[in-house]
Coordinates of C-alpha atoms in Angstrom, one line a residue:
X93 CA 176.3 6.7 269.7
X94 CA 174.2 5.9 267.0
X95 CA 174.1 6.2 263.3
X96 CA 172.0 9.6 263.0
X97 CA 173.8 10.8 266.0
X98 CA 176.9 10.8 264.0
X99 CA 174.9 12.5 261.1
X100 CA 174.4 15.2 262.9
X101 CA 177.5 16.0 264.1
X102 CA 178.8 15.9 260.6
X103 CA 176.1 18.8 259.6
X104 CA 177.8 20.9 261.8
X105 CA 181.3 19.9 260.9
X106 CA 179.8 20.9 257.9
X107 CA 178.4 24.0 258.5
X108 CA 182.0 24.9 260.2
X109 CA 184.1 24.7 257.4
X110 CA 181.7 25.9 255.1
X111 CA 182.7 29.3 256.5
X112 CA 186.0 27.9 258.1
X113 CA 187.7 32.0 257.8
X114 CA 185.0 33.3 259.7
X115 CA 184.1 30.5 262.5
X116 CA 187.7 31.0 262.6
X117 CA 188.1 34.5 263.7
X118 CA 185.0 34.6 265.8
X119 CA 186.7 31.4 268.2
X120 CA 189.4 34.0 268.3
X121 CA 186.7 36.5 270.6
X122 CA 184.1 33.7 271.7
X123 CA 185.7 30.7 272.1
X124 CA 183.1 27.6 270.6
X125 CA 183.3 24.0 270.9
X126 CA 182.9 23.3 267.6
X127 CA 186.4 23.4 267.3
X128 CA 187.0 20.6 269.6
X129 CA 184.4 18.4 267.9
X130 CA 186.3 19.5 264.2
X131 CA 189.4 18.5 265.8
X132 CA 188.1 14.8 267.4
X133 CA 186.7 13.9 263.6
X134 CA 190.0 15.3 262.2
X135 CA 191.8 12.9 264.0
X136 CA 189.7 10.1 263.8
X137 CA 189.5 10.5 259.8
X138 CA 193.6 10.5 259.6
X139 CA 193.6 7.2 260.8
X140 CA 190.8 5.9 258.7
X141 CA 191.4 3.8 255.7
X142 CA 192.5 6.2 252.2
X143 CA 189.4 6.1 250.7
X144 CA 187.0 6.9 253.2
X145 CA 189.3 9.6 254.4
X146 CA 188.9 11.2 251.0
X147 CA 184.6 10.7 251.3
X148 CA 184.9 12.9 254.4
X149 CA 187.4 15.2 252.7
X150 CA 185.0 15.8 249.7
X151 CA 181.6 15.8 251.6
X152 CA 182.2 17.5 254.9
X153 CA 185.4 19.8 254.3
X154 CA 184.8 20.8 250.9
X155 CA 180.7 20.4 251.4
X156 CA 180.1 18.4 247.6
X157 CA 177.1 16.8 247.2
X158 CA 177.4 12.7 246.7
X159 CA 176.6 13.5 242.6
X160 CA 179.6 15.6 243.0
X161 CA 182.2 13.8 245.1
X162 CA 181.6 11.1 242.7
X163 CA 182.5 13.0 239.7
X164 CA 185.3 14.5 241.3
X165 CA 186.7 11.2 242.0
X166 CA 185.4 9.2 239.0
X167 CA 183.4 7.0 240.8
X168 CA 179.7 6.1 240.6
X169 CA 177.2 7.9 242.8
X170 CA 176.2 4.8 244.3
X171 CA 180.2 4.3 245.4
X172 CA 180.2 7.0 247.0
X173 CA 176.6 6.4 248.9
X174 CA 178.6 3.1 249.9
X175 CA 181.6 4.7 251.3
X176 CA 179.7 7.2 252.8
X177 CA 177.8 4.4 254.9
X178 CA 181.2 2.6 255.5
X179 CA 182.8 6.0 256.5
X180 CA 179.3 7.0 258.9
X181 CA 179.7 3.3 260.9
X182 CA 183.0 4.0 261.3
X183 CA 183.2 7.0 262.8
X184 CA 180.5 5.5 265.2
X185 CA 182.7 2.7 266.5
X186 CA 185.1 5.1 267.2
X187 CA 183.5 7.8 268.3
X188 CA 181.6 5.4 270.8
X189 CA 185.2 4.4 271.9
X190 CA 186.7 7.1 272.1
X191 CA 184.2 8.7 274.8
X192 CA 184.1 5.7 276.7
X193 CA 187.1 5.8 277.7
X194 CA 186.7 9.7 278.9

């Protein structure tokens, strides 16, 4: 899997909980594998390091923007724009792992 790959899986991890409540009652009537994809990064992330589990927390659950994530957390943008790169190659490792072996 590569890099941009990842990226846009996280748009639409994005996109779901940005309007969690509703994509949540339409799975109800038209089951959507979006779910299953929320649910591989979710438990991916809960094994990753503290503070990169907190970058995805703040910029795909929540949906901030890197300015502000950073100011959320008190760190520098250009922290954040670190982690984010640290938390984007790890989640390719594993991802790439993790469907190998399926």
């Amino acid at each position: 899997m590569t890099l941009e790959e990842v990226r846009d899986e996280l748009k639409i991890i994005r996109l779901y909980y940005a309007d969690k409540a509703d994509f949540d009652e339409a799975v109800k009537v038209v089951p959507h594998c979006v779910t299953d994809l929320v649910g591989e990064y979710a438990g991916m992330v809960g094994k990753a390091p503290l503070d990169l589990y907190m970058i995805y927390y703040k910029l795909y659950v929540k949906g901030l923007t890197q300015e502000s994530a950073a100011e959320e957390l008190n760190f520098s943008v250009e922290y954040i724009r670190l982690k984010n790169k640290k938390l984007l190659e790890y989640l390719r490792e594993n991802i790439s792992k993790r469907r190998e072996t399926i």
